[in-house]
Amino acid sequence: MSRDHLEPAERSVSDAQAPRSAEAAPGAPDGVEAPFLALLARGAPAEAYERPVLLARAEGLPVEGIAALEHAKLLALRVRAELEGLRRRETELSALFETAHDLAGLRDVDAVLQAIVQRARSLLGTDVAYLSLNDPVRGDTYMRVTEGSVAARFQQLRLGMGEGLGGLVAQTARPYVTDDYFRDDRFRHTTTIDAGVHDEGLVAILGVPLTLGANVIGVLFAADRRARVFEREQIALLGSFAALAAAAIDTANLLTETRSALAGLERANEIIRDRSGVIERASDVHDRLAELVLRGGGVHDVAAAVSQVLDGTVEFTEAADTPSDALERSRAEGHAVRHRDDWVAAVAAGGELLGALVLRGHPGLDPVDQRTLERAAMVTSLLLLARRSAAEAEQRVRGELLDDLLDARDRDARLLRERASRLGADLDATHVVLAARLDADAADADQEAVARRRLWSAASHLAATRHGLAAARDGGTVLLLPLAPGDTATELARRTARRLGTAVREAVTVGASAPVQDLTARPDTVVAAYEEGRRCLDALRLLGRSGDGAAAEDFGFLGLLLAGSRDVTGFVERTIGQVVAYDERRGTDLVRTLDAYFASGMSPARTKDELHVHVNTVAQRLERVGRLLGDDWQSPSRVLEIQLALRLHRLASSISR
């Protein structure tokens, strides 16, 4: 080889060796290391270190010189290997440092794991790197992150504990490496796993465990698509990345737990704030209710106060005006109950229902607000009991006044009016006398006495709220209630029966008199009305109409016997008044046709002979009667009443003439 074509470093070897070839020795002669230092300085490849030795041999240098060059070459290669190792270690440490830095600023665990897998693949120079995590619920491992993978089936693999190389690593918590996966029988092969590995084309695989304490949480892999031997340094490096990945997952779990704990604390704080607000509202309600009781407020004042606190409309309703099923459930459970969009809290004293507090249009009620409504209902019941204690004296006074109207007929009318006025009653107004009685038979005398007291208490309460009077009498109760314009004695009796029955939770039958007036001017008026009411009460019970209310006018011709005034004109008017009025307006003979029809045994043919008209005329007149009196006018009970009314009408007409 010509010296002119040698590289500078190689020329320096021959130049350095030429003058001192005799002194060259295997130790460390001067100038022998120079070409190798130049190679080290420029980072030449390993094969370049053979050239100075080859050049020396080509130039025919002595054996001692060539031996010295060989020795220097070995030293230089060793230094080169150390430098490469240091550079590689520096690169690895830099990657680990960057990963640790990413972990310190962890925001997205998936991004950190992806970066770990990417760096592991890059530093180990493998075709594929991937990370699997244990699934404690299913008892296997699954692919979490892959880098360099091209097979979908491989990316979706799940490995049972002990299955495949990864399953073995996860089960034993030790690193495993295989140079040729399909020829390695140290782990259990499965069709599913082998198919995924085959699709990916992997041959050499290294797997290291991800551990937290003594627990394995996953496996980090590096794999090649050709046979390869992984060195211990590479296994250690992948283990370092696995440790960082485990730390990232642990940090993410801690962050998740911390966020969950913070969210729980926030919810707890919200609950505490809500409860504090509720407690403040409850305290406000307590203060308001206490103030109301102390200053003598009423049930409607309680309802108004609770309305403000609950931000809704709260009303006190009578038991009869409250949905019965909701009222009964509230009384039985001792709590407010929901009824459609309302809440109902029963107001009860002992076994008696006094009414209810109803929160309108407020379906979503907080439990503490529900207790507030219940507490208000309890305060309402206490107020009513307190009012009742005071009212019982007034009730006795009302009872005494009614007793005087029934018994002491020689009392001074002016004094009676004054006594009634102090009780809020007006004896000059139109009234109805009602006789009420419980229908259920008591088991013994004590229970019967208790039931009668409950009936009297309920009747007295009803009388006080209706500006009337009530008294216990003849095993039942008698009431004197004013009759409103447009109202009837029958309707009043029925309402009274319902309200008393609801209050005492038993059937109560009520008989009513005809409306009466001038109670103080005519001493016998109240007595006669009471007797009429009792007869109607007995008639209702005999007819099987227990729990109902009625007046004499409801019993047809039987009412003539029950009524104390024998209202014949009223009976005729109620029975055939429309027929009589039709004849008077139109000049027809419907009344005479009815007389002839009944006299002829209800035969249209004989009726037409009696009236000397065509049978079609009779049929037309009877059809008109049916329109006036109703389709059932020929039923047996109606026929009897109509015939009696016709006779009374004829009698009254003859007397008037």
XYZ file of C-alpha atoms in Angstrom:
657
model
C 0.000 0.000 0.000
C 1.425 3.414 -0.872
C 2.018 5.839 1.994
C 0.426 8.579 -0.062
C -2.937 6.883 0.234
C -2.910 6.347 4.027
C -5.154 8.334 6.330
C -3.385 10.851 8.553
C -3.785 8.694 11.655
C -2.382 5.654 9.857
C 0.548 7.617 8.408
C 1.416 8.834 11.845
C 1.814 5.212 12.990
C 4.506 4.393 10.431
C 6.147 7.771 10.898
C 6.217 7.305 14.630
C 7.427 3.753 14.419
C 10.208 4.226 11.793
C 12.901 5.941 13.868
C 12.281 3.997 17.074
C 11.418 0.513 15.921
C 14.318 -0.883 17.951
C 13.053 0.602 21.212
C 9.407 -0.538 20.703
C 8.176 -2.829 23.445
C 4.825 -4.466 24.390
C 4.534 -2.230 27.425
C 3.721 1.288 26.468
C 6.295 2.756 24.099
C 6.097 6.385 23.221
C 3.931 7.194 20.181
C 2.223 3.791 19.876
C -1.115 5.079 21.309
C -1.277 8.149 19.056
C -3.237 6.636 16.138
C -5.684 4.963 18.485
C -6.212 8.177 20.466
C -7.061 9.883 17.194
C -9.577 7.145 16.414
C -11.099 7.488 19.893
C -11.283 11.244 19.473
C -13.323 11.067 16.295
C -15.463 8.129 17.445
C -14.358 5.734 14.725
C -16.049 2.335 14.415
C -14.416 -0.746 15.968
C -13.154 -2.140 12.643
C -11.103 1.025 12.066
C -8.800 0.035 14.973
C -7.353 -2.831 12.915
C -5.942 -0.528 10.249
C -2.860 0.780 12.176
C -1.815 -2.831 12.908
C -2.369 -3.903 9.304
C -0.350 -0.900 8.077
C 2.548 -1.747 10.412
C 2.642 -5.303 9.162
C 2.488 -4.118 5.551
C 5.489 -1.878 6.174
C 7.411 -4.736 7.746
C 7.776 -3.302 11.218
C 9.469 -5.456 13.801
C 7.518 -7.970 15.789
C 7.966 -5.962 18.960
C 6.400 -2.912 17.335
C 3.437 -4.870 16.007
C 2.932 -6.432 19.472
C 2.971 -2.965 20.996
C 0.358 -1.839 18.476
C -1.811 -4.883 19.250
C -1.600 -4.104 22.935
C -2.469 -0.440 22.357
C -5.369 -1.492 20.086
C -6.852 -3.676 22.822
C -6.538 -0.872 25.330
C -8.136 1.566 22.897
C -11.024 -0.810 22.139
C -11.537 -1.274 25.860
C -11.597 2.478 26.347
C -13.954 2.785 23.358
C -16.294 0.191 24.892
C -16.212 2.005 28.228
C -16.962 5.304 26.507
C -19.847 3.770 24.548
C -21.183 2.248 27.746
C -20.961 5.588 29.486
C -22.705 7.302 26.591
C -25.403 4.627 26.527
C -25.784 4.864 30.272
C -25.979 8.622 29.971
C -28.722 8.260 27.357
C -30.576 5.766 29.534
C -30.246 7.963 32.605
C -31.436 10.933 30.583
C -34.486 8.961 29.438
C -35.165 7.817 32.989
C -34.754 11.390 34.208
C -37.172 12.666 31.557
C -39.652 9.957 32.515
C -39.310 10.839 36.184
C -39.825 14.494 35.256
C -42.980 13.527 33.370
C -44.102 11.544 36.379
C -43.489 14.477 38.723
C -45.775 16.650 36.630
C -48.304 13.871 36.056
C -51.498 15.129 34.479
C -52.482 12.265 32.186
C -51.408 8.753 33.230
C -52.055 7.394 29.724
C -49.646 9.944 28.221
C -46.935 9.055 30.795
C -47.318 5.315 30.162
C -47.186 5.906 26.415
C -43.961 7.903 26.827
C -42.421 5.118 28.965
C -43.202 2.478 26.349
C -41.875 4.675 23.533
C -38.572 5.346 25.358
C -38.165 1.698 26.299
C -38.588 0.676 22.659
C -36.160 3.369 21.494
C -33.381 2.663 24.037
C -33.568 -1.104 23.707
C -33.842 -0.827 19.919
C -36.731 -3.278 19.671
C -39.458 -3.515 17.072
C -42.287 -3.467 19.597
C -42.804 -2.411 23.216
C -46.022 -2.781 25.154
C -47.458 -2.685 28.659
C -50.176 -4.862 30.186
C -52.048 -4.361 33.464
C -53.716 -6.841 35.784
C -57.516 -6.917 35.967
C -58.348 -7.934 39.562
C -62.023 -8.362 38.710
C -61.482 -10.846 35.861
C -58.257 -12.307 37.222
C -56.182 -11.788 34.055
C -54.067 -9.120 32.312
C -54.909 -6.897 29.359
C -53.018 -4.647 26.942
C -52.948 -1.057 28.169
C -50.333 0.599 25.883
C -48.558 -0.619 22.711
C -45.847 0.968 20.590
C -44.836 -0.393 17.187
C -47.637 -2.940 17.120
C -49.475 -3.491 13.820
C -51.815 -6.419 14.623
C -55.259 -5.606 16.048
C -55.697 -9.059 17.585
C -52.402 -8.702 19.433
C -53.414 -5.282 20.802
C -56.635 -6.763 22.198
C -55.084 -9.823 23.886
C -56.015 -10.813 27.430
C -53.626 -13.170 29.236
C -54.677 -15.422 32.061
C -52.363 -15.768 35.048
C -49.618 -18.186 34.006
C -50.536 -18.065 30.308
C -47.837 -17.001 27.862
C -44.661 -15.257 28.878
C -46.523 -12.202 30.191
C -48.859 -14.307 32.302
C -45.845 -16.098 33.794
C -44.166 -12.780 34.654
C -47.371 -11.467 36.234
C -47.791 -14.648 38.258
C -44.183 -15.046 39.471
C -43.247 -11.316 39.753
C -39.900 -12.097 38.048
C -38.439 -10.962 34.677
C -38.522 -13.507 31.867
C -36.832 -13.408 28.466
C -37.093 -15.742 25.490
C -34.923 -15.733 22.370
C -37.548 -17.642 20.388
C -41.080 -17.473 21.770
C -42.616 -20.369 19.863
C -39.780 -22.795 20.763
C -39.752 -21.893 24.460
C -41.649 -24.394 26.627
C -41.052 -22.731 30.008
C -44.491 -21.107 29.893
C -47.921 -22.292 28.871
C -48.862 -21.589 25.276
C -52.504 -20.964 24.379
C -54.122 -20.784 20.968
C -55.396 -17.245 21.514
C -52.089 -15.822 22.735
C -49.985 -17.644 20.178
C -52.276 -16.434 17.391
C -51.854 -12.823 18.537
C -48.059 -13.157 18.825
C -47.964 -14.831 15.383
C -50.019 -11.993 13.845
C -47.527 -9.498 15.256
C -44.577 -11.626 14.047
C -42.720 -11.505 17.388
C -39.817 -13.870 18.114
C -37.700 -12.544 21.004
C -39.613 -11.139 23.986
C -38.479 -9.625 27.279
C -40.993 -9.024 30.072
C -40.436 -7.404 33.484
C -43.044 -7.016 36.249
C -44.615 -3.752 37.394
C -44.752 -4.004 41.180
C -46.206 -1.922 43.964
C -44.800 -3.278 47.172
C -45.333 -7.034 47.035
C -48.122 -6.803 44.457
C -47.687 -7.208 40.707
C -49.953 -4.804 38.839
C -48.751 -5.441 35.270
C -45.906 -6.295 32.879
C -43.664 -4.122 30.622
C -42.457 -5.842 27.434
C -39.820 -5.256 24.742
C -39.930 -7.570 21.702
C -38.254 -8.109 18.328
C -39.467 -9.785 15.172
C -36.177 -11.705 14.933
C -34.137 -13.854 17.301
C -32.225 -11.750 19.795
C -30.362 -12.059 23.086
C -31.250 -9.383 25.683
C -28.312 -8.406 27.881
C -28.492 -7.922 31.616
C -28.100 -4.172 31.252
C -31.124 -4.080 28.934
C -33.178 -6.173 31.359
C -32.184 -3.802 34.165
C -33.051 -0.770 32.026
C -36.483 -2.174 31.181
C -36.933 -2.941 34.889
C -36.193 0.719 35.691
C -38.838 1.808 33.190
C -41.244 -0.724 34.738
C -40.612 0.786 38.171
C -41.380 4.246 36.806
C -44.514 2.943 35.108
C -45.654 1.363 38.384
C -44.954 4.643 40.157
C -46.960 6.503 37.508
C -49.905 4.158 37.960
C -49.625 4.365 41.745
C -49.465 8.159 41.539
C -52.475 8.198 39.229
C -54.362 5.949 41.640
C -53.433 8.206 44.542
C -54.520 11.245 42.543
C -57.799 9.512 41.717
C -58.313 8.625 45.362
C -57.383 12.154 46.383
C -59.782 13.662 43.861
C -62.464 11.235 44.999
C -61.780 12.145 48.616
C -61.883 15.848 47.760
C -65.136 15.324 45.871
C -66.491 13.459 48.880
C -65.404 16.287 51.151
C -67.056 18.796 48.847
C -70.258 16.780 48.904
C -69.981 16.484 52.678
C -69.466 20.247 52.923
C -72.498 20.799 50.716
C -74.525 18.443 52.906
C -73.259 20.221 56.019
C -74.157 23.590 54.522
C -77.566 22.276 53.535
C -78.092 20.748 56.959
C -76.944 23.967 58.583
C -79.510 25.838 56.529
C -82.152 23.275 57.433
C -81.253 23.488 61.120
C -81.461 27.256 60.933
C -84.880 26.960 59.299
C -85.953 24.456 61.939
C -84.726 26.795 64.676
C -86.581 29.643 63.005
C -89.740 27.537 62.926
C -89.315 26.628 66.590
C -88.887 30.263 67.566
C -91.875 31.358 65.511
C -94.135 28.600 66.810
C -93.073 29.273 70.395
C -93.839 32.964 69.910
C -97.237 32.112 68.413
C -98.150 29.873 71.332
C -97.043 32.475 73.866
C -99.036 35.281 72.286
C -102.110 33.125 71.774
C -101.951 32.599 68.015
C -104.311 30.255 66.201
C -103.930 27.350 63.811
C -104.008 29.622 60.784
C -101.164 31.670 62.266
C -99.151 28.444 62.565
C -99.915 27.608 58.922
C -98.807 31.081 57.815
C -95.529 30.834 59.757
C -94.685 27.420 58.339
C -95.575 28.647 54.841
C -92.833 31.267 55.073
C -90.225 28.796 56.318
C -91.023 26.063 53.776
C -91.449 28.566 50.955
C -94.856 27.165 50.053
C -98.543 27.371 50.882
C -99.551 25.571 54.080
C -103.241 25.367 54.992
C -105.165 23.931 57.912
C -108.048 21.825 56.635
C -110.889 20.103 58.433
C -110.788 16.318 58.525
C -113.812 16.121 56.220
C -112.093 18.354 53.635
C -108.829 16.345 53.588
C -108.244 13.293 51.335
C -109.287 10.456 53.627
C -106.629 7.937 52.548
C -103.742 10.389 53.029
C -105.173 11.615 56.334
C -105.549 8.073 57.671
C -102.036 7.081 56.552
C -100.549 10.149 58.215
C -102.417 9.435 61.446
C -101.409 5.747 61.438
C -97.724 6.371 60.577
C -97.308 9.483 62.683
C -95.603 11.272 59.790
C -96.476 13.607 56.956
C -97.349 11.695 53.779
C -97.318 12.703 50.151
C -100.622 12.968 48.284
C -100.060 13.765 44.602
C -98.207 17.109 44.634
C -99.164 17.901 48.255
C -97.966 16.796 51.686
C -100.503 15.992 54.401
C -99.736 15.949 58.156
C -102.603 14.747 60.329
C -103.610 16.901 63.308
C -104.864 14.394 65.860
C -105.569 14.286 69.577
C -105.775 10.816 71.024
C -107.934 8.833 68.663
C -109.722 11.849 67.222
C -108.779 13.506 63.948
C -109.026 17.268 64.253
C -107.888 18.123 60.725
C -104.603 18.372 58.838
C -101.846 20.729 57.774
C -101.520 20.515 53.977
C -98.466 21.798 52.079
C -99.713 22.601 48.573
C -97.807 22.037 45.319
C -94.519 20.981 46.898
C -93.850 17.333 45.841
C -90.108 17.389 46.595
C -89.836 17.868 50.368
C -86.572 17.575 52.289
C -86.785 15.105 55.229
C -85.988 17.872 57.702
C -88.654 20.104 56.135
C -91.005 17.149 56.401
C -90.290 16.978 60.146
C -90.876 20.721 60.312
C -94.358 20.200 58.870
C -94.960 17.347 61.323
C -93.788 19.504 64.240
C -96.142 22.250 63.114
C -98.984 19.714 62.992
C -98.177 18.674 66.562
C -98.158 22.307 67.703
C -101.484 22.764 65.912
C -102.964 19.803 67.751
C -101.708 21.231 71.063
C -103.256 24.580 70.220
C -106.530 22.893 69.352
C -106.447 20.922 72.581
C -105.782 24.097 74.511
C -108.610 25.812 72.665
C -110.776 22.778 73.304
C -110.128 22.946 77.034
C -111.288 26.539 76.968
C -114.057 25.706 74.552
C -115.456 22.866 76.641
C -116.680 25.411 79.139
C -118.246 27.307 76.268
C -119.690 24.060 74.952
C -121.284 23.373 78.276
C -122.738 26.854 78.146
C -124.008 26.185 74.619
C -125.445 22.887 75.792
C -127.159 24.569 78.706
C -128.663 27.176 76.380
C -130.004 24.477 74.038
C -131.301 22.520 77.017
C -133.149 25.631 78.156
C -134.674 26.032 74.691
C -135.829 22.418 74.816
C -136.964 22.234 78.453
C -137.480 25.616 80.059
C -140.193 27.061 77.855
C -140.962 29.919 80.210
C -137.498 31.519 80.015
C -137.289 35.193 79.146
C -136.813 35.621 75.366
C -134.522 38.644 75.783
C -132.176 36.761 78.120
C -132.070 33.841 75.718
C -131.063 36.146 72.859
C -128.345 37.772 74.968
C -126.921 34.421 76.018
C -126.953 33.263 72.400
C -125.323 36.474 71.214
C -122.420 36.014 73.632
C -121.894 32.592 72.057
C -122.037 33.966 68.509
C -125.484 32.485 67.759
C -128.480 34.335 66.343
C -131.789 32.816 67.541
C -133.768 35.028 65.176
C -132.191 33.404 62.086
C -133.571 30.321 60.329
C -132.299 27.135 61.947
C -132.564 23.373 61.622
C -132.677 21.015 64.611
C -130.645 17.838 64.019
C -130.659 14.639 66.059
C -127.435 12.613 65.743
C -126.569 9.165 67.007
C -123.781 6.607 66.629
C -124.817 3.405 64.870
C -122.178 0.958 66.128
C -123.055 -0.997 69.262
C -120.455 -0.625 72.015
C -118.996 -3.712 73.695
C -119.777 -2.432 77.188
C -121.177 0.558 79.001
C -117.797 2.235 79.439
C -117.017 2.137 75.723
C -120.489 3.419 74.926
C -119.994 6.340 77.310
C -116.628 7.147 75.701
C -118.168 7.001 72.206
C -121.005 9.314 73.254
C -118.524 11.831 74.709
C -116.548 11.790 71.471
C -119.731 12.395 69.489
C -120.741 15.235 71.787
C -117.236 16.759 71.562
C -117.245 16.597 67.761
C -120.785 17.994 67.573
C -119.889 20.821 69.959
C -116.849 21.689 67.842
C -118.984 21.684 64.701
C -121.657 23.841 66.358
C -119.067 26.344 67.599
C -117.553 26.726 64.124
C -121.047 27.081 62.540
C -122.426 29.582 65.090
C -124.856 26.985 66.425
C -125.575 25.051 69.624
C -125.108 21.414 70.647
C -126.040 19.277 73.635
C -125.990 15.622 74.684
C -129.503 14.225 74.857
C -131.371 10.896 74.820
C -128.252 8.787 74.221
C -127.168 10.932 71.286
C -126.541 14.550 70.429
C -128.835 17.351 69.329
C -127.600 20.288 67.264
C -129.187 23.599 66.400
C -127.479 24.934 63.275
C -128.309 27.989 61.159
C -129.537 27.316 57.608
C -127.744 29.314 54.928
C -129.746 30.859 52.034
C -130.137 28.343 49.216
C -129.335 25.425 51.495
C -131.825 22.706 52.487
C -132.390 20.750 55.673
C -131.533 17.524 53.833
C -128.169 18.755 52.577
C -127.306 20.125 56.008
C -128.186 16.779 57.602
C -126.027 14.863 55.143
C -123.038 17.169 55.601
C -123.377 16.919 59.359
C -123.476 13.108 59.205
C -120.301 13.039 57.086
C -118.366 15.469 59.248
C -119.303 13.876 62.531
C -118.566 10.418 61.128
C -115.138 11.527 59.918
C -114.331 13.164 63.248
C -115.228 10.123 65.378
C -114.312 7.541 62.688
C -117.681 5.798 63.032
C -120.974 5.948 61.170
C -123.222 8.711 62.498
C -126.878 8.964 61.452
C -128.524 12.398 61.467
C -132.229 13.259 61.252
C -133.204 16.859 60.538
C -136.298 18.906 61.150
C -137.872 21.285 58.696
C -136.420 24.831 58.856
C -137.682 26.742 61.944
C -137.739 30.442 62.834
C -138.581 32.707 65.772
C -137.127 30.276 68.287
C -137.547 32.570 71.286
C -140.981 33.877 70.322
C -142.600 30.423 70.157
C -141.378 28.263 73.054
C -142.555 24.962 71.549
C -140.818 25.437 68.187
C -137.475 23.876 69.170
C -139.137 21.004 71.022
C -141.358 20.097 68.053
C -138.427 20.374 65.652
C -136.322 18.093 67.845
C -139.087 15.485 67.915
C -139.364 15.669 64.128
C -135.602 15.226 63.793
C -135.699 12.185 66.095
C -138.491 10.617 64.040
C -136.453 11.109 60.872
C -133.430 9.585 62.632
C -135.469 6.511 63.657
C -136.878 6.220 60.122
C -133.364 6.258 58.612
C -132.229 3.467 60.905
C -135.368 1.392 60.231
C -134.863 1.808 56.477
C -131.251 0.619 56.731
C -129.777 4.031 55.919
C -127.366 4.195 58.866
C -124.622 6.766 58.472
C -126.850 8.952 56.281
C -128.653 12.232 56.899
C -132.180 13.222 55.861
C -135.178 15.441 56.597
C -138.907 14.613 56.428
C -139.087 15.932 52.863
C -136.904 13.009 51.710
C -139.416 10.323 52.737
C -142.247 11.136 50.321
C -145.742 10.600 51.818
C -144.016 8.994 54.836
C -142.615 12.410 55.518
C -146.146 13.635 56.231
C -146.213 11.279 59.183
C -142.710 12.190 60.316
C -142.998 15.959 59.961
C -144.275 17.815 62.974
C -145.993 20.482 60.839
C -147.761 18.082 58.385
C -146.703 20.093 55.350
C -149.435 18.828 52.976
C -148.990 21.652 50.492
C -145.253 21.016 50.332
C -145.835 17.292 49.762
C -148.270 17.942 46.896
C -145.911 20.483 45.380
C -142.917 18.130 45.519
C -144.921 15.190 44.110
C -147.185 16.562 41.309
C -146.463 20.278 41.371
C -145.014 20.304 37.863
C -148.159 18.624 36.421
C -150.475 21.076 38.186
C -148.386 24.022 37.011
C -148.391 22.688 33.422
C -152.216 22.488 33.420
C -152.448 26.040 34.774
C -150.084 27.402 32.115
C -151.380 25.446 29.113
C -155.042 24.832 30.038
C -154.558 21.045 29.677
C -156.180 18.198 31.632
C -153.147 16.224 32.764
C -154.279 16.102 36.413
C -157.751 14.828 35.441
C -156.159 12.322 33.060
C -153.974 10.995 35.906
C -157.056 10.633 38.161
C -158.909 8.721 35.466
C -155.824 6.612 34.651
C -155.412 5.423 38.242
C -159.205 4.999 38.694
C -159.240 2.756 35.580
C -156.567 0.472 36.965
C -153.838 2.168 34.887
C -155.503 0.976 31.635
C -155.264 3.438 28.730
C -158.265 1.818 26.985
C -160.614 2.255 29.965
C -159.144 5.715 30.610
C -160.147 6.915 27.105
C -163.730 5.707 27.767
C -163.788 7.560 31.077
C -162.554 10.758 29.458
C -164.400 10.264 26.131
C -161.222 10.848 24.110
C -159.212 8.803 21.643
C -156.719 6.318 23.088
C -153.873 8.143 21.312
C -154.810 11.282 23.218
C -154.485 9.361 26.495
C -151.095 8.022 25.397
C -149.845 11.509 24.483
C -150.994 12.944 27.828
C -149.322 10.125 29.797
C -146.114 10.655 27.824
C -146.202 14.337 28.797
C -146.692 13.334 32.460
C -143.643 11.089 32.213
C -141.529 13.991 30.935
C -142.656 16.153 33.859
C -142.409 13.588 36.670
C -139.582 11.358 35.419
C -139.382 7.959 33.783
C -140.002 6.077 37.060
C -143.321 7.761 37.816
C -145.198 4.466 37.346
C -143.038 2.517 39.809
C -145.021 1.177 42.798
C -143.563 3.606 45.339
C -144.050 6.626 43.065
C -147.589 5.550 42.099
C -148.583 5.456 45.770
C -147.175 8.935 46.408
C -148.763 10.383 43.221
C -152.212 8.966 44.039
C -152.014 10.349 47.584
C -150.905 13.739 46.244
C -153.817 13.741 43.725
C -156.327 13.082 46.497
C -154.850 15.765 48.728
C -154.887 18.154 45.774
C -158.570 17.459 45.110
C -159.341 17.890 48.812
C -157.464 21.177 48.994
C -159.206 22.413 45.806
C -162.686 21.583 47.149
C -161.940 23.315 50.460
C -160.683 26.429 48.701
C -163.868 26.562 46.629
